[in-house]
């Protein structure tokens, strides 16, 4: 039941999102591009493979420019960066689509799935792929690179999975390839989206150092599965589980709360089990980082602790409203005085890592923006971040607001990998480097999965 004092806030947020959804339903994303028609003069030359007029570089540049235009208008974040090696992954699928005369992201074994093609070219499995098709020409009518890109984008922007991925600030790198069928009637494309986790930085030799223990293999854990994890991944209240984590002087770890009913209700929504990921900060050192992006965890992981066992471990009396349950201990391989972070992995269906909860520093943020502050109060940090992100386009942004954006963008994996976090840190280091360095030290060490942020920290703060 909603508490009486929460009703005004609830109604305000509901009204805000209703207005947002209504306004977006009236806006065509293609219209946002065509409104900037004059900015695409470079791509107005004719595309016609029947006449030998089809330059891959021009088509790639046109498509990327349109995507980045949309991302800039909607979020004000940094553009996708083209990574040429990802083009090789995309080309495999573009050629396969022509062979099958079918729009698809599924290939044939041993490279049936996008993850397998990413691995073939030295990437991790963490990337996304989208495919599209359009006419290769319009006969005798004018048909520019600009026109073709619009046709290729339309089905992607109508897709319930393609649209959020293409516009998501969490994707920062881009690969693209196209092929034309043998009759020169259709153009097939593959678009690969990724971020810093798509690029492998793991040093297999260095990882064998005795002071940098990392769990071997996958520890029986699998990456995110949409069907299993959707509710776990999107519930903003689950972030509060990390606030329940407590470590005593002996290295034992507990979940504790002054409200047992609330704690049990919260945990019951968090999947089937919890896994603890113990990360030594030295794994992110500025010389040879020891991070394996092919794993859904970072350091040494505990065995899964089922929710049933966590509830049973509550050692408070039945009459008490205190929740206090031991969920693990610091592994023997890690000395208690070592600098470590502890991530909480929420597990769905006993094996899928649906969500990673990290140490965060988003308490007591005030932005002087009514909508953002209401979203923050409702623990909807990600929506607050995307609401504020367009303000980064103003180089005179208030310092307090800028650092609030840095904090919001660092509180969980989907946002600390985003171009918004990168851009805000780049601006903050110029504005107040000492303050930024202190703030980065307070965050989860996992923020240094963002390669640009790690570079800034190592060159300025370390």
PDB file of N, CA and C in Angstrom, residues 53-153:
ATOM      1  N   UNK A  53      27.861   2.778 -58.409  1.00  0.00           N
ATOM      2  CA  UNK A  53      27.957   3.866 -57.444  1.00  0.00           C
ATOM      3  C   UNK A  53      27.541   3.372 -56.054  1.00  0.00           C
ATOM      4  N   UNK A  54      28.483   2.835 -55.323  1.00  0.00           N
ATOM      5  CA  UNK A  54      28.204   2.417 -53.949  1.00  0.00           C
ATOM      6  C   UNK A  54      29.510   2.337 -53.171  1.00  0.00           C
ATOM      7  N   UNK A  55      29.765   3.362 -52.394  1.00  0.00           N
ATOM      8  CA  UNK A  55      31.001   3.487 -51.618  1.00  0.00           C
ATOM      9  C   UNK A  55      30.717   3.059 -50.167  1.00  0.00           C
ATOM     10  N   UNK A  56      31.340   1.966 -49.696  1.00  0.00           N
ATOM     11  CA  UNK A  56      31.086   1.490 -48.320  1.00  0.00           C
ATOM     12  C   UNK A  56      31.385   2.544 -47.257  1.00  0.00           C
ATOM     13  N   UNK A  57      32.445   3.314 -47.456  1.00  0.00           N
ATOM     14  CA  UNK A  57      32.839   4.304 -46.446  1.00  0.00           C
ATOM     15  C   UNK A  57      31.783   5.393 -46.296  1.00  0.00           C
ATOM     16  N   UNK A  58      31.196   5.808 -47.412  1.00  0.00           N
ATOM     17  CA  UNK A  58      30.171   6.859 -47.360  1.00  0.00           C
ATOM     18  C   UNK A  58      28.912   6.340 -46.671  1.00  0.00           C
ATOM     19  N   UNK A  59      28.499   5.121 -47.021  1.00  0.00           N
ATOM     20  CA  UNK A  59      27.295   4.555 -46.405  1.00  0.00           C
ATOM     21  C   UNK A  59      27.481   4.381 -44.897  1.00  0.00           C
ATOM     22  N   UNK A  60      28.638   3.883 -44.499  1.00  0.00           N
ATOM     23  CA  UNK A  60      28.936   3.694 -43.077  1.00  0.00           C
ATOM     24  C   UNK A  60      28.909   5.027 -42.338  1.00  0.00           C
ATOM     25  N   UNK A  61      29.536   6.048 -42.916  1.00  0.00           N
ATOM     26  CA  UNK A  61      29.583   7.369 -42.284  1.00  0.00           C
ATOM     27  C   UNK A  61      28.195   7.977 -42.172  1.00  0.00           C
ATOM     28  N   UNK A  62      27.376   7.777 -43.194  1.00  0.00           N
ATOM     29  CA  UNK A  62      26.016   8.312 -43.196  1.00  0.00           C
ATOM     30  C   UNK A  62      25.174   7.655 -42.102  1.00  0.00           C
ATOM     31  N   UNK A  63      25.239   6.332 -42.019  1.00  0.00           N
ATOM     32  CA  UNK A  63      24.440   5.597 -41.042  1.00  0.00           C
ATOM     33  C   UNK A  63      24.850   5.992 -39.619  1.00  0.00           C
ATOM     34  N   UNK A  64      26.154   6.054 -39.373  1.00  0.00           N
ATOM     35  CA  UNK A  64      26.652   6.402 -38.040  1.00  0.00           C
ATOM     36  C   UNK A  64      26.276   7.834 -37.677  1.00  0.00           C
ATOM     37  N   UNK A  65      26.340   8.737 -38.661  1.00  0.00           N
ATOM     38  CA  UNK A  65      25.980  10.135 -38.399  1.00  0.00           C
ATOM     39  C   UNK A  65      24.519  10.261 -37.993  1.00  0.00           C
ATOM     40  N   UNK A  66      23.657   9.492 -38.639  1.00  0.00           N
ATOM     41  CA  UNK A  66      22.226   9.555 -38.306  1.00  0.00           C
ATOM     42  C   UNK A  66      21.957   9.001 -36.909  1.00  0.00           C
ATOM     43  N   UNK A  67      22.578   7.879 -36.580  1.00  0.00           N
ATOM     44  CA  UNK A  67      22.400   7.292 -35.256  1.00  0.00           C
ATOM     45  C   UNK A  67      22.905   8.250 -34.176  1.00  0.00           C
ATOM     46  N   UNK A  68      24.071   8.825 -34.404  1.00  0.00           N
ATOM     47  CA  UNK A  68      24.628   9.740 -33.412  1.00  0.00           C
ATOM     48  C   UNK A  68      23.815  11.026 -33.296  1.00  0.00           C
ATOM     49  N   UNK A  69      23.204  11.450 -34.393  1.00  0.00           N
ATOM     50  CA  UNK A  69      22.328  12.619 -34.368  1.00  0.00           C
ATOM     51  C   UNK A  69      21.154  12.362 -33.421  1.00  0.00           C
ATOM     52  N   UNK A  70      20.534  11.194 -33.559  1.00  0.00           N
ATOM     53  CA  UNK A  70      19.419  10.831 -32.683  1.00  0.00           C
ATOM     54  C   UNK A  70      19.857  10.764 -31.218  1.00  0.00           C
ATOM     55  N   UNK A  71      20.982  10.100 -30.976  1.00  0.00           N
ATOM     56  CA  UNK A  71      21.476   9.955 -29.600  1.00  0.00           C
ATOM     57  C   UNK A  71      21.766  11.322 -28.976  1.00  0.00           C
ATOM     58  N   UNK A  72      22.325  12.229 -29.772  1.00  0.00           N
ATOM     59  CA  UNK A  72      22.640  13.564 -29.275  1.00  0.00           C
ATOM     60  C   UNK A  72      21.364  14.333 -28.934  1.00  0.00           C
ATOM     61  N   UNK A  73      20.374  14.258 -29.813  1.00  0.00           N
ATOM     62  CA  UNK A  73      19.138  15.007 -29.585  1.00  0.00           C
ATOM     63  C   UNK A  73      18.361  14.485 -28.376  1.00  0.00           C
ATOM     64  N   UNK A  74      18.395  13.174 -28.173  1.00  0.00           N
ATOM     65  CA  UNK A  74      17.586  12.579 -27.122  1.00  0.00           C
ATOM     66  C   UNK A  74      18.282  12.553 -25.770  1.00  0.00           C
ATOM     67  N   UNK A  75      19.619  12.377 -25.754  1.00  0.00           N
ATOM     68  CA  UNK A  75      20.330  12.244 -24.484  1.00  0.00           C
ATOM     69  C   UNK A  75      21.461  13.245 -24.301  1.00  0.00           C
ATOM     70  N   UNK A  76      21.890  13.866 -25.377  1.00  0.00           N
ATOM     71  CA  UNK A  76      22.974  14.818 -25.255  1.00  0.00           C
ATOM     72  C   UNK A  76      24.302  14.183 -24.907  1.00  0.00           C
ATOM     73  N   UNK A  77      24.404  12.864 -25.095  1.00  0.00           N
ATOM     74  CA  UNK A  77      25.628  12.155 -24.736  1.00  0.00           C
ATOM     75  C   UNK A  77      26.639  12.124 -25.857  1.00  0.00           C
ATOM     76  N   UNK A  78      27.798  11.544 -25.564  1.00  0.00           N
ATOM     77  CA  UNK A  78      28.857  11.427 -26.548  1.00  0.00           C
ATOM     78  C   UNK A  78      28.439  10.454 -27.654  1.00  0.00           C
ATOM     79  N   UNK A  79      28.961  10.618 -28.868  1.00  0.00           N
ATOM     80  CA  UNK A  79      28.571   9.755 -29.987  1.00  0.00           C
ATOM     81  C   UNK A  79      29.203   8.370 -29.891  1.00  0.00           C
ATOM     82  N   UNK A  80      28.604   7.423 -30.621  1.00  0.00           N
ATOM     83  CA  UNK A  80      29.232   6.118 -30.795  1.00  0.00           C
ATOM     84  C   UNK A  80      30.547   6.298 -31.540  1.00  0.00           C
ATOM     85  N   UNK A  81      31.531   5.505 -31.163  1.00  0.00           N
ATOM     86  CA  UNK A  81      32.843   5.549 -31.817  1.00  0.00           C
ATOM     87  C   UNK A  81      32.978   4.324 -32.709  1.00  0.00           C
ATOM     88  N   UNK A  82      33.373   4.535 -33.950  1.00  0.00           N
ATOM     89  CA  UNK A  82      33.540   3.419 -34.879  1.00  0.00           C
ATOM     90  C   UNK A  82      34.798   2.631 -34.542  1.00  0.00           C
ATOM     91  N   UNK A  83      34.659   1.306 -34.370  1.00  0.00           N
ATOM     92  CA  UNK A  83      35.788   0.424 -34.109  1.00  0.00           C
ATOM     93  C   UNK A  83      35.921  -0.513 -35.308  1.00  0.00           C
ATOM     94  N   UNK A  84      36.918  -0.293 -36.178  1.00  0.00           N
ATOM     95  CA  UNK A  84      37.015  -1.043 -37.433  1.00  0.00           C
ATOM     96  C   UNK A  84      36.982  -2.557 -37.288  1.00  0.00           C
ATOM     97  N   UNK A  85      37.594  -3.114 -36.216  1.00  0.00           N
ATOM     98  CA  UNK A  85      37.597  -4.569 -36.076  1.00  0.00           C
ATOM     99  C   UNK A  85      36.191  -5.138 -35.915  1.00  0.00           C
ATOM    100  N   UNK A  86      35.277  -4.337 -35.379  1.00  0.00           N
ATOM    101  CA  UNK A  86      33.897  -4.805 -35.267  1.00  0.00           C
ATOM    102  C   UNK A  86      33.235  -4.922 -36.632  1.00  0.00           C
ATOM    103  N   UNK A  87      33.759  -4.205 -37.610  1.00  0.00           N
ATOM    104  CA  UNK A  87      33.221  -4.325 -38.970  1.00  0.00           C
ATOM    105  C   UNK A  87      33.388  -5.744 -39.505  1.00  0.00           C
ATOM    106  N   UNK A  88      34.454  -6.422 -39.090  1.00  0.00           N
ATOM    107  CA  UNK A  88      34.690  -7.793 -39.546  1.00  0.00           C
ATOM    108  C   UNK A  88      33.605  -8.726 -39.024  1.00  0.00           C
ATOM    109  N   UNK A  89      33.180  -8.497 -37.780  1.00  0.00           N
ATOM    110  CA  UNK A  89      32.099  -9.293 -37.203  1.00  0.00           C
ATOM    111  C   UNK A  89      30.809  -9.038 -37.980  1.00  0.00           C
ATOM    112  N   UNK A  90      30.555  -7.766 -38.267  1.00  0.00           N
ATOM    113  CA  UNK A  90      29.338  -7.394 -38.993  1.00  0.00           C
ATOM    114  C   UNK A  90      29.342  -7.942 -40.410  1.00  0.00           C
ATOM    115  N   UNK A  91      30.516  -7.953 -41.047  1.00  0.00           N
ATOM    116  CA  UNK A  91      30.593  -8.404 -42.441  1.00  0.00           C
ATOM    117  C   UNK A  91      30.213  -9.869 -42.584  1.00  0.00           C
ATOM    118  N   UNK A  92      30.606 -10.695 -41.620  1.00  0.00           N
ATOM    119  CA  UNK A  92      30.223 -12.100 -41.661  1.00  0.00           C
ATOM    120  C   UNK A  92      28.710 -12.255 -41.783  1.00  0.00           C
ATOM    121  N   UNK A  93      27.992 -11.435 -41.020  1.00  0.00           N
ATOM    122  CA  UNK A  93      26.537 -11.568 -41.010  1.00  0.00           C
ATOM    123  C   UNK A  93      25.891 -10.906 -42.212  1.00  0.00           C
ATOM    124  N   UNK A  94      26.461  -9.810 -42.684  1.00  0.00           N
ATOM    125  CA  UNK A  94      25.923  -9.167 -43.895  1.00  0.00           C
ATOM    126  C   UNK A  94      26.020 -10.115 -45.082  1.00  0.00           C
ATOM    127  N   UNK A  95      27.163 -10.795 -45.218  1.00  0.00           N
ATOM    128  CA  UNK A  95      27.350 -11.745 -46.310  1.00  0.00           C
ATOM    129  C   UNK A  95      26.397 -12.936 -46.178  1.00  0.00           C
ATOM    130  N   UNK A  96      26.171 -13.387 -44.950  1.00  0.00           N
ATOM    131  CA  UNK A  96      25.272 -14.522 -44.732  1.00  0.00           C
ATOM    132  C   UNK A  96      23.831 -14.142 -45.083  1.00  0.00           C
ATOM    133  N   UNK A  97      23.424 -12.926 -44.760  1.00  0.00           N
ATOM    134  CA  UNK A  97      22.067 -12.483 -45.088  1.00  0.00           C
ATOM    135  C   UNK A  97      21.839 -12.471 -46.595  1.00  0.00           C
ATOM    136  N   UNK A  98      22.842 -12.035 -47.346  1.00  0.00           N
ATOM    137  CA  UNK A  98      22.737 -12.046 -48.806  1.00  0.00           C
ATOM    138  C   UNK A  98      22.617 -13.482 -49.311  1.00  0.00           C
ATOM    139  N   UNK A  99      23.434 -14.370 -48.722  1.00  0.00           N
ATOM    140  CA  UNK A  99      23.408 -15.783 -49.124  1.00  0.00           C
ATOM    141  C   UNK A  99      22.027 -16.401 -48.884  1.00  0.00           C
ATOM    142  N   UNK A 100      21.406 -16.046 -47.769  1.00  0.00           N
ATOM    143  CA  UNK A 100      20.093 -16.601 -47.421  1.00  0.00           C
ATOM    144  C   UNK A 100      18.933 -15.749 -47.931  1.00  0.00           C
ATOM    145  N   UNK A 101      19.253 -14.551 -48.408  1.00  0.00           N
ATOM    146  CA  UNK A 101      18.207 -13.612 -48.848  1.00  0.00           C
ATOM    147  C   UNK A 101      17.196 -13.385 -47.712  1.00  0.00           C
ATOM    148  N   UNK A 102      17.730 -13.093 -46.530  1.00  0.00           N
ATOM    149  CA  UNK A 102      16.884 -13.008 -45.346  1.00  0.00           C
ATOM    150  C   UNK A 102      17.535 -12.097 -44.315  1.00  0.00           C
ATOM    151  N   UNK A 103      16.727 -11.252 -43.672  1.00  0.00           N
ATOM    152  CA  UNK A 103      17.219 -10.409 -42.587  1.00  0.00           C
ATOM    153  C   UNK A 103      17.296 -11.246 -41.308  1.00  0.00           C
ATOM    154  N   UNK A 104      18.498 -11.436 -40.787  1.00  0.00           N
ATOM    155  CA  UNK A 104      18.667 -12.286 -39.611  1.00  0.00           C
ATOM    156  C   UNK A 104      19.997 -11.996 -38.917  1.00  0.00           C
ATOM    157  N   UNK A 105      20.041 -12.243 -37.618  1.00  0.00           N
ATOM    158  CA  UNK A 105      21.313 -12.166 -36.880  1.00  0.00           C
ATOM    159  C   UNK A 105      21.808 -13.560 -36.524  1.00  0.00           C
ATOM    160  N   UNK A 106      21.124 -14.600 -37.008  1.00  0.00           N
ATOM    161  CA  UNK A 106      21.518 -15.990 -36.776  1.00  0.00           C
ATOM    162  C   UNK A 106      22.287 -16.503 -37.992  1.00  0.00           C
ATOM    163  N   UNK A 107      23.433 -17.125 -37.742  1.00  0.00           N
ATOM    164  CA  UNK A 107      24.274 -17.661 -38.806  1.00  0.00           C
ATOM    165  C   UNK A 107      24.260 -19.185 -38.705  1.00  0.00           C
ATOM    166  N   UNK A 108      25.305 -19.831 -39.182  1.00  0.00           N
ATOM    167  CA  UNK A 108      25.423 -21.289 -39.110  1.00  0.00           C
ATOM    168  C   UNK A 108      26.600 -21.667 -38.217  1.00  0.00           C
ATOM    169  N   UNK A 109      26.545 -22.828 -37.549  1.00  0.00           N
ATOM    170  CA  UNK A 109      27.660 -23.273 -36.697  1.00  0.00           C
ATOM    171  C   UNK A 109      28.953 -23.343 -37.508  1.00  0.00           C
ATOM    172  N   UNK A 110      30.091 -23.007 -36.909  1.00  0.00           N
ATOM    173  CA  UNK A 110      30.301 -22.739 -35.473  1.00  0.00           C
ATOM    174  C   UNK A 110      30.129 -21.273 -35.083  1.00  0.00           C
ATOM    175  N   UNK A 111      29.583 -20.465 -35.989  1.00  0.00           N
ATOM    176  CA  UNK A 111      29.425 -19.038 -35.701  1.00  0.00           C
ATOM    177  C   UNK A 111      27.958 -18.642 -35.787  1.00  0.00           C
ATOM    178  N   UNK A 112      27.132 -19.476 -35.193  1.00  0.00           N
ATOM    179  CA  UNK A 112      25.686 -19.287 -35.284  1.00  0.00           C
ATOM    180  C   UNK A 112      25.234 -17.997 -34.612  1.00  0.00           C
ATOM    181  N   UNK A 113      25.814 -17.694 -33.452  1.00  0.00           N
ATOM    182  CA  UNK A 113      25.353 -16.542 -32.678  1.00  0.00           C
ATOM    183  C   UNK A 113      26.372 -15.409 -32.708  1.00  0.00           C
ATOM    184  N   UNK A 114      25.882 -14.212 -32.460  1.00  0.00           N
ATOM    185  CA  UNK A 114      26.743 -13.029 -32.462  1.00  0.00           C
ATOM    186  C   UNK A 114      27.921 -13.207 -31.514  1.00  0.00           C
ATOM    187  N   UNK A 115      27.672 -13.779 -30.346  1.00  0.00           N
ATOM    188  CA  UNK A 115      28.738 -13.972 -29.351  1.00  0.00           C
ATOM    189  C   UNK A 115      29.876 -14.809 -29.920  1.00  0.00           C
ATOM    190  N   UNK A 116      29.555 -15.823 -30.703  1.00  0.00           N
ATOM    191  CA  UNK A 116      30.588 -16.693 -31.288  1.00  0.00           C
ATOM    192  C   UNK A 116      31.383 -15.950 -32.355  1.00  0.00           C
ATOM    193  N   UNK A 117      30.718 -15.075 -33.082  1.00  0.00           N
ATOM    194  CA  UNK A 117      31.442 -14.287 -34.102  1.00  0.00           C
ATOM    195  C   UNK A 117      32.316 -13.229 -33.442  1.00  0.00           C
ATOM    196  N   UNK A 118      31.845 -12.678 -32.334  1.00  0.00           N
ATOM    197  CA  UNK A 118      32.680 -11.729 -31.591  1.00  0.00           C
ATOM    198  C   UNK A 118      33.946 -12.407 -31.076  1.00  0.00           C
ATOM    199  N   UNK A 119      33.796 -13.618 -30.541  1.00  0.00           N
ATOM    200  CA  UNK A 119      34.954 -14.354 -30.034  1.00  0.00           C
ATOM    201  C   UNK A 119      35.947 -14.664 -31.156  1.00  0.00           C
ATOM    202  N   UNK A 120      35.447 -14.954 -32.340  1.00  0.00           N
ATOM    203  CA  UNK A 120      36.310 -15.270 -33.489  1.00  0.00           C
ATOM    204  C   UNK A 120      37.295 -14.134 -33.764  1.00  0.00           C
ATOM    205  N   UNK A 121      36.853 -12.911 -33.563  1.00  0.00           N
ATOM    206  CA  UNK A 121      37.707 -11.762 -33.857  1.00  0.00           C
ATOM    207  C   UNK A 121      38.340 -11.153 -32.604  1.00  0.00           C
ATOM    208  N   UNK A 122      38.401 -11.929 -31.526  1.00  0.00           N
ATOM    209  CA  UNK A 122      39.151 -11.514 -30.348  1.00  0.00           C
ATOM    210  C   UNK A 122      38.402 -10.657 -29.353  1.00  0.00           C
ATOM    211  N   UNK A 123      37.078 -10.536 -29.520  1.00  0.00           N
ATOM    212  CA  UNK A 123      36.288  -9.776 -28.567  1.00  0.00           C
ATOM    213  C   UNK A 123      35.693 -10.711 -27.515  1.00  0.00           C
ATOM    214  N   UNK A 124      35.085 -10.116 -26.497  1.00  0.00           N
ATOM    215  CA  UNK A 124      34.328 -10.913 -25.544  1.00  0.00           C
ATOM    216  C   UNK A 124      32.935 -11.149 -26.136  1.00  0.00           C
ATOM    217  N   UNK A 125      32.124 -11.862 -25.399  1.00  0.00           N
ATOM    218  CA  UNK A 125      30.773 -12.154 -25.891  1.00  0.00           C
ATOM    219  C   UNK A 125      29.803 -11.012 -25.621  1.00  0.00           C
ATOM    220  N   UNK A 126      30.274  -9.944 -25.027  1.00  0.00           N
ATOM    221  CA  UNK A 126      29.381  -8.873 -24.605  1.00  0.00           C
ATOM    222  C   UNK A 126      29.225  -7.812 -25.691  1.00  0.00           C
ATOM    223  N   UNK A 127      28.275  -8.053 -26.566  1.00  0.00           N
ATOM    224  CA  UNK A 127      27.950  -7.132 -27.638  1.00  0.00           C
ATOM    225  C   UNK A 127      26.569  -7.452 -28.165  1.00  0.00           C
ATOM    226  N   UNK A 128      26.012  -6.563 -28.944  1.00  0.00           N
ATOM    227  CA  UNK A 128      24.673  -6.765 -29.491  1.00  0.00           C
ATOM    228  C   UNK A 128      24.709  -6.537 -30.994  1.00  0.00           C
ATOM    229  N   UNK A 129      23.813  -7.196 -31.718  1.00  0.00           N
ATOM    230  CA  UNK A 129      23.801  -7.100 -33.178  1.00  0.00           C
ATOM    231  C   UNK A 129      22.380  -6.892 -33.684  1.00  0.00           C
ATOM    232  N   UNK A 130      22.263  -6.075 -34.728  1.00  0.00           N
ATOM    233  CA  UNK A 130      20.974  -5.824 -35.354  1.00  0.00           C
ATOM    234  C   UNK A 130      21.154  -5.830 -36.869  1.00  0.00           C
ATOM    235  N   UNK A 131      20.126  -6.299 -37.564  1.00  0.00           N
ATOM    236  CA  UNK A 131      20.186  -6.432 -39.017  1.00  0.00           C
ATOM    237  C   UNK A 131      19.029  -5.685 -39.661  1.00  0.00           C
ATOM    238  N   UNK A 132      19.249  -5.269 -40.900  1.00  0.00           N
ATOM    239  CA  UNK A 132      18.191  -4.565 -41.618  1.00  0.00           C
ATOM    240  C   UNK A 132      18.396  -4.737 -43.119  1.00  0.00           C
ATOM    241  N   UNK A 133      17.365  -4.348 -43.869  1.00  0.00           N
ATOM    242  CA  UNK A 133      17.380  -4.516 -45.327  1.00  0.00           C
ATOM    243  C   UNK A 133      16.626  -3.351 -45.961  1.00  0.00           C
ATOM    244  N   UNK A 134      17.100  -2.923 -47.151  1.00  0.00           N
ATOM    245  CA  UNK A 134      16.413  -1.868 -47.903  1.00  0.00           C
ATOM    246  C   UNK A 134      16.660  -2.072 -49.391  1.00  0.00           C
ATOM    247  N   UNK A 135      15.868  -1.414 -50.216  1.00  0.00           N
ATOM    248  CA  UNK A 135      16.080  -1.474 -51.661  1.00  0.00           C
ATOM    249  C   UNK A 135      17.424  -0.864 -52.016  1.00  0.00           C
ATOM    250  N   UNK A 136      18.082  -1.453 -53.008  1.00  0.00           N
ATOM    251  CA  UNK A 136      19.411  -0.977 -53.407  1.00  0.00           C
ATOM    252  C   UNK A 136      19.345   0.191 -54.378  1.00  0.00           C
ATOM    253  N   UNK A 137      18.189   0.414 -54.980  1.00  0.00           N
ATOM    254  CA  UNK A 137      18.044   1.535 -55.921  1.00  0.00           C
ATOM    255  C   UNK A 137      16.559   1.808 -56.123  1.00  0.00           C
ATOM    256  N   UNK A 138      16.281   2.908 -56.775  1.00  0.00           N
ATOM    257  CA  UNK A 138      14.904   3.282 -57.085  1.00  0.00           C
ATOM    258  C   UNK A 138      14.727   3.465 -58.585  1.00  0.00           C
ATOM    259  N   UNK A 139      15.383   2.600 -59.344  1.00  0.00           N
ATOM    260  CA  UNK A 139      15.289   2.687 -60.803  1.00  0.00           C
ATOM    261  C   UNK A 139      15.923   3.964 -61.318  1.00  0.00           C
ATOM    262  N   UNK A 140      15.152   4.733 -62.060  1.00  0.00           N
ATOM    263  CA  UNK A 140      15.664   5.991 -62.631  1.00  0.00           C
ATOM    264  C   UNK A 140      15.527   7.164 -61.666  1.00  0.00           C
ATOM    265  N   UNK A 141      14.887   6.951 -60.534  1.00  0.00           N
ATOM    266  CA  UNK A 141      14.693   8.035 -59.577  1.00  0.00           C
ATOM    267  C   UNK A 141      15.971   8.270 -58.766  1.00  0.00           C
ATOM    268  N   UNK A 142      16.099   9.489 -58.269  1.00  0.00           N
ATOM    269  CA  UNK A 142      17.237   9.800 -57.408  1.00  0.00           C
ATOM    270  C   UNK A 142      17.124   8.994 -56.107  1.00  0.00           C
ATOM    271  N   UNK A 143      18.234   8.450 -55.666  1.00  0.00           N
ATOM    272  CA  UNK A 143      18.257   7.626 -54.459  1.00  0.00           C
ATOM    273  C   UNK A 143      19.634   7.802 -53.831  1.00  0.00           C
ATOM    274  N   UNK A 144      19.703   8.646 -52.821  1.00  0.00           N
ATOM    275  CA  UNK A 144      20.991   9.022 -52.245  1.00  0.00           C
ATOM    276  C   UNK A 144      21.370   8.089 -51.098  1.00  0.00           C
ATOM    277  N   UNK A 145      22.613   8.225 -50.627  1.00  0.00           N
ATOM    278  CA  UNK A 145      23.053   7.508 -49.430  1.00  0.00           C
ATOM    279  C   UNK A 145      22.155   7.889 -48.249  1.00  0.00           C
ATOM    280  N   UNK A 146      21.783   9.152 -48.224  1.00  0.00           N
ATOM    281  CA  UNK A 146      20.885   9.647 -47.184  1.00  0.00           C
ATOM    282  C   UNK A 146      19.550   8.901 -47.225  1.00  0.00           C
ATOM    283  N   UNK A 147      18.948   8.778 -48.394  1.00  0.00           N
ATOM    284  CA  UNK A 147      17.671   8.068 -48.547  1.00  0.00           C
ATOM    285  C   UNK A 147      17.810   6.603 -48.126  1.00  0.00           C
ATOM    286  N   UNK A 148      18.886   5.968 -48.533  1.00  0.00           N
ATOM    287  CA  UNK A 148      19.111   4.562 -48.207  1.00  0.00           C
ATOM    288  C   UNK A 148      19.240   4.369 -46.697  1.00  0.00           C
ATOM    289  N   UNK A 149      19.990   5.241 -46.046  1.00  0.00           N
ATOM    290  CA  UNK A 149      20.165   5.113 -44.596  1.00  0.00           C
ATOM    291  C   UNK A 149      18.851   5.287 -43.850  1.00  0.00           C
ATOM    292  N   UNK A 150      18.015   6.197 -44.326  1.00  0.00           N
ATOM    293  CA  UNK A 150      16.704   6.352 -43.712  1.00  0.00           C
ATOM    294  C   UNK A 150      15.905   5.058 -43.808  1.00  0.00           C
ATOM    295  N   UNK A 151      15.952   4.415 -44.985  1.00  0.00           N
ATOM    296  CA  UNK A 151      15.210   3.163 -45.172  1.00  0.00           C
ATOM    297  C   UNK A 151      15.775   2.037 -44.300  1.00  0.00           C
ATOM    298  N   UNK A 152      17.082   2.026 -44.121  1.00  0.00           N
ATOM    299  CA  UNK A 152      17.703   1.004 -43.282  1.00  0.00           C
ATOM    300  C   UNK A 152      17.407   1.223 -41.800  1.00  0.00           C
ATOM    301  N   UNK A 153      17.276   2.482 -41.400  1.00  0.00           N
ATOM    302  CA  UNK A 153      17.030   2.800 -39.995  1.00  0.00           C
ATOM    303  C   UNK A 153      15.580   2.558 -39.581  1.00  0.00           C
TER     304      UNK A 153
END
